[in-house]
mmCIF file with all atom_site columns, C-alpha atoms in Angstrom:
data_model
loop_
_atom_site.group_PDB
_atom_site.id
_atom_site.type_symbol
_atom_site.label_atom_id
_atom_site.label_alt_id
_atom_site.label_comp_id
_atom_site.label_asym_id
_atom_site.label_entity_id
_atom_site.label_seq_id
_atom_site.pdbx_PDB_ins_code
_atom_site.Cartn_x
_atom_site.Cartn_y
_atom_site.Cartn_z
_atom_site.occupancy
_atom_site.B_iso_or_equiv
_atom_site.pdbx_formal_charge
_atom_site.auth_seq_id
_atom_site.auth_comp_id
_atom_site.auth_asym_id
_atom_site.auth_atom_id
_atom_site.pdbx_PDB_model_num
ATOM 1  C CA . MET A 1 1  ? 8.538   -3.748  -4.808  1.00 81.00 ? 1  MET A CA 1
ATOM 2  C CA . ASP A 1 2  ? 7.929   -6.642  -7.153  1.00 84.00 ? 2  ASP A CA 1
ATOM 3  C CA . ALA A 1 3  ? 4.800   -8.096  -8.742  1.00 82.00 ? 3  ALA A CA 1
ATOM 4  C CA . GLY A 1 4  ? 4.342   -10.556 -5.874  1.00 85.00 ? 4  GLY A CA 1
ATOM 5  C CA . ASP A 1 5  ? 3.828   -7.701  -3.387  1.00 90.00 ? 5  ASP A CA 1
ATOM 6  C CA . VAL A 1 6  ? 1.274   -5.764  -5.439  1.00 93.00 ? 6  VAL A CA 1
ATOM 7  C CA . SER A 1 7  ? -1.887  -7.610  -4.399  1.00 92.00 ? 7  SER A CA 1
ATOM 8  C CA . SER A 1 8  ? -1.086  -7.445  -0.704  1.00 93.00 ? 8  SER A CA 1
ATOM 9  C CA . LEU A 1 9  ? -0.159  -3.767  -0.879  1.00 95.00 ? 9  LEU A CA 1
ATOM 10 C CA . HIS A 1 10 ? -3.304  -2.954  -2.843  1.00 95.00 ? 10 HIS A CA 1
ATOM 11 C CA . ASP A 1 11 ? -5.447  -4.720  -0.227  1.00 94.00 ? 11 ASP A CA 1
ATOM 12 C CA . SER A 1 12 ? -3.745  -2.781  2.583   1.00 94.00 ? 12 SER A CA 1
ATOM 13 C CA . MET A 1 13 ? -4.135  0.534   0.754   1.00 95.00 ? 13 MET A CA 1
ATOM 14 C CA . ARG A 1 14 ? -7.864  -0.111  0.366   1.00 95.00 ? 14 ARG A CA 1
ATOM 15 C CA . LYS A 1 15 ? -8.222  -1.297  3.967   1.00 93.00 ? 15 LYS A CA 1
ATOM 16 C CA . TYR A 1 16 ? -6.605  1.840   5.393   1.00 93.00 ? 16 TYR A CA 1
ATOM 17 C CA . GLY A 1 17 ? -7.888  4.316   2.803   1.00 94.00 ? 17 GLY A CA 1
ATOM 18 C CA . ILE A 1 18 ? -4.439  5.182   1.492   1.00 95.00 ? 18 ILE A CA 1
ATOM 19 C CA . PRO A 1 19 ? -4.634  6.788   -1.958  1.00 96.00 ? 19 PRO A CA 1
ATOM 20 C CA . GLY A 1 20 ? -2.354  5.876   -4.842  1.00 97.00 ? 20 GLY A CA 1
ATOM 21 C CA . VAL A 1 21 ? -2.209  3.973   -8.095  1.00 96.00 ? 21 VAL A CA 1
ATOM 22 C CA . LEU A 1 22 ? -0.111  0.837   -8.444  1.00 96.00 ? 22 LEU A CA 1
ATOM 23 C CA . GLU A 1 23 ? 1.632   0.518   -11.796 1.00 96.00 ? 23 GLU A CA 1
ATOM 24 C CA . PRO A 1 24 ? 4.611   -1.376  -13.207 1.00 95.00 ? 24 PRO A CA 1
ATOM 25 C CA . VAL A 1 25 ? 7.805   0.645   -13.568 1.00 94.00 ? 25 VAL A CA 1
ATOM 26 C CA . ASP A 1 26 ? 8.148   -0.822  -17.072 1.00 94.00 ? 26 ASP A CA 1
ATOM 27 C CA . PRO A 1 27 ? 4.647   -1.020  -18.609 1.00 92.00 ? 27 PRO A CA 1
ATOM 28 C CA . GLN A 1 28 ? 5.806   -3.896  -20.830 1.00 95.00 ? 28 GLN A CA 1
ATOM 29 C CA . ASN A 1 29 ? 6.996   -6.019  -17.885 1.00 92.00 ? 29 ASN A CA 1
ATOM 30 C CA . HIS A 1 30 ? 4.207   -6.741  -15.389 1.00 90.00 ? 30 HIS A CA 1
ATOM 31 C CA . ALA A 1 31 ? 6.350   -9.349  -13.647 1.00 92.00 ? 31 ALA A CA 1
ATOM 32 C CA . GLY A 1 32 ? 9.051   -6.779  -12.818 1.00 91.00 ? 32 GLY A CA 1
ATOM 33 C CA . ALA A 1 33 ? 9.231   -3.893  -10.376 1.00 94.00 ? 33 ALA A CA 1
ATOM 34 C CA . TRP A 1 34 ? 6.132   -1.891  -9.445  1.00 96.00 ? 34 TRP A CA 1
ATOM 35 C CA . ARG A 1 35 ? 5.600   1.517   -7.879  1.00 96.00 ? 35 ARG A CA 1
ATOM 36 C CA . VAL A 1 36 ? 2.825   3.615   -6.379  1.00 97.00 ? 36 VAL A CA 1
ATOM 37 C CA . VAL A 1 37 ? 2.096   6.952   -8.023  1.00 97.00 ? 37 VAL A CA 1
ATOM 38 C CA . ASP A 1 38 ? 0.023   9.906   -6.883  1.00 96.00 ? 38 ASP A CA 1
ATOM 39 C CA . PRO A 1 39 ? -3.018  10.050  -9.165  1.00 92.00 ? 39 PRO A CA 1
ATOM 40 C CA . ALA A 1 40 ? -3.012  13.860  -9.109  1.00 94.00 ? 40 ALA A CA 1
ATOM 41 C CA . ASP A 1 41 ? 0.506   14.505  -10.383 1.00 95.00 ? 41 ASP A CA 1
ATOM 42 C CA . GLN A 1 42 ? 1.961   11.068  -11.257 1.00 93.00 ? 42 GLN A CA 1
ATOM 43 C CA . ARG A 1 43 ? 4.705   11.520  -8.629  1.00 97.00 ? 43 ARG A CA 1
ATOM 44 C CA . ASP A 1 44 ? 6.291   8.311   -7.266  1.00 97.00 ? 44 ASP A CA 1
ATOM 45 C CA . ILE A 1 45 ? 5.038   7.893   -3.677  1.00 97.00 ? 45 ILE A CA 1
ATOM 46 C CA . THR A 1 46 ? 6.034   4.256   -3.138  1.00 96.00 ? 46 THR A CA 1
ATOM 47 C CA . ASP A 1 47 ? 8.199   4.865   -0.061  1.00 96.00 ? 47 ASP A CA 1
ATOM 48 C CA . ASP A 1 48 ? 5.542   7.027   1.600   1.00 97.00 ? 48 ASP A CA 1
ATOM 49 C CA . VAL A 1 49 ? 2.793   4.466   0.984   1.00 96.00 ? 49 VAL A CA 1
ATOM 50 C CA . LEU A 1 50 ? 4.908   1.553   2.237   1.00 95.00 ? 50 LEU A CA 1
ATOM 51 C CA . ALA A 1 51 ? 5.676   3.514   5.425   1.00 95.00 ? 51 ALA A CA 1
ATOM 52 C CA . ARG A 1 52 ? 2.004   4.399   5.964   1.00 95.00 ? 52 ARG A CA 1
ATOM 53 C CA . VAL A 1 53 ? 0.915   0.784   5.490   1.00 94.00 ? 53 VAL A CA 1
ATOM 54 C CA . ALA A 1 54 ? 3.596   -0.480  7.875   1.00 93.00 ? 54 ALA A CA 1
ATOM 55 C CA . THR A 1 55 ? 2.517   2.062   10.500  1.00 92.00 ? 55 THR A CA 1
ATOM 56 C CA . ALA A 1 56 ? -1.172  1.246   10.073  1.00 89.00 ? 56 ALA A CA 1
ATOM 57 C CA . ASP A 1 57 ? -0.457  -2.495  10.401  1.00 83.00 ? 57 ASP A CA 1
ATOM 58 C CA . ARG A 1 58 ? 1.216   -1.916  13.789  1.00 84.00 ? 58 ARG A CA 1
ATOM 59 C CA . VAL A 1 59 ? -1.593  0.164   15.307  1.00 77.00 ? 59 VAL A CA 1
ATOM 60 C CA . ARG A 1 60 ? -3.653  -1.797  17.785  1.00 70.00 ? 60 ARG A CA 1
ATOM 61 C CA . PRO A 1 61 ? -7.348  -1.133  18.357  1.00 66.00 ? 61 PRO A CA 1
ATOM 62 C CA . THR A 1 62 ? -7.969  1.212   21.270  1.00 70.00 ? 62 THR A CA 1
ATOM 63 C CA . ARG A 1 63 ? -11.487 -0.020  21.969  1.00 72.00 ? 63 ARG A CA 1
ATOM 64 C CA . GLY A 1 64 ? -13.083 -3.418  22.294  1.00 70.00 ? 64 GLY A CA 1
ATOM 65 C CA . PHE A 1 65 ? -12.971 -6.472  24.458  1.00 72.00 ? 65 PHE A CA 1
ATOM 66 C CA . VAL A 1 66 ? -10.002 -8.559  25.459  1.00 69.00 ? 66 VAL A CA 1
ATOM 67 C CA . ILE A 1 67 ? -10.897 -12.161 26.163  1.00 74.00 ? 67 ILE A CA 1
ATOM 68 C CA . THR A 1 68 ? -8.263  -14.286 27.818  1.00 75.00 ? 68 THR A CA 1
ATOM 69 C CA . GLY A 1 69 ? -8.451  -18.029 27.885  1.00 65.00 ? 69 GLY A CA 1
#
């Protein structure tokens, strides 16, 4: 994941309540690659978070109104 994806991923993590801390792989290069780490043990959980966000984005609401035009 690169720096351009960070803002969008952060917004999705907050929207769906997915925990994790976004940080650059190289702390000196904020324009380079980024990862998501578990705040408890600093383990890289990027793949898990990306999968959870992708799944949450595909889930459709199960309640509400459908208005057709």
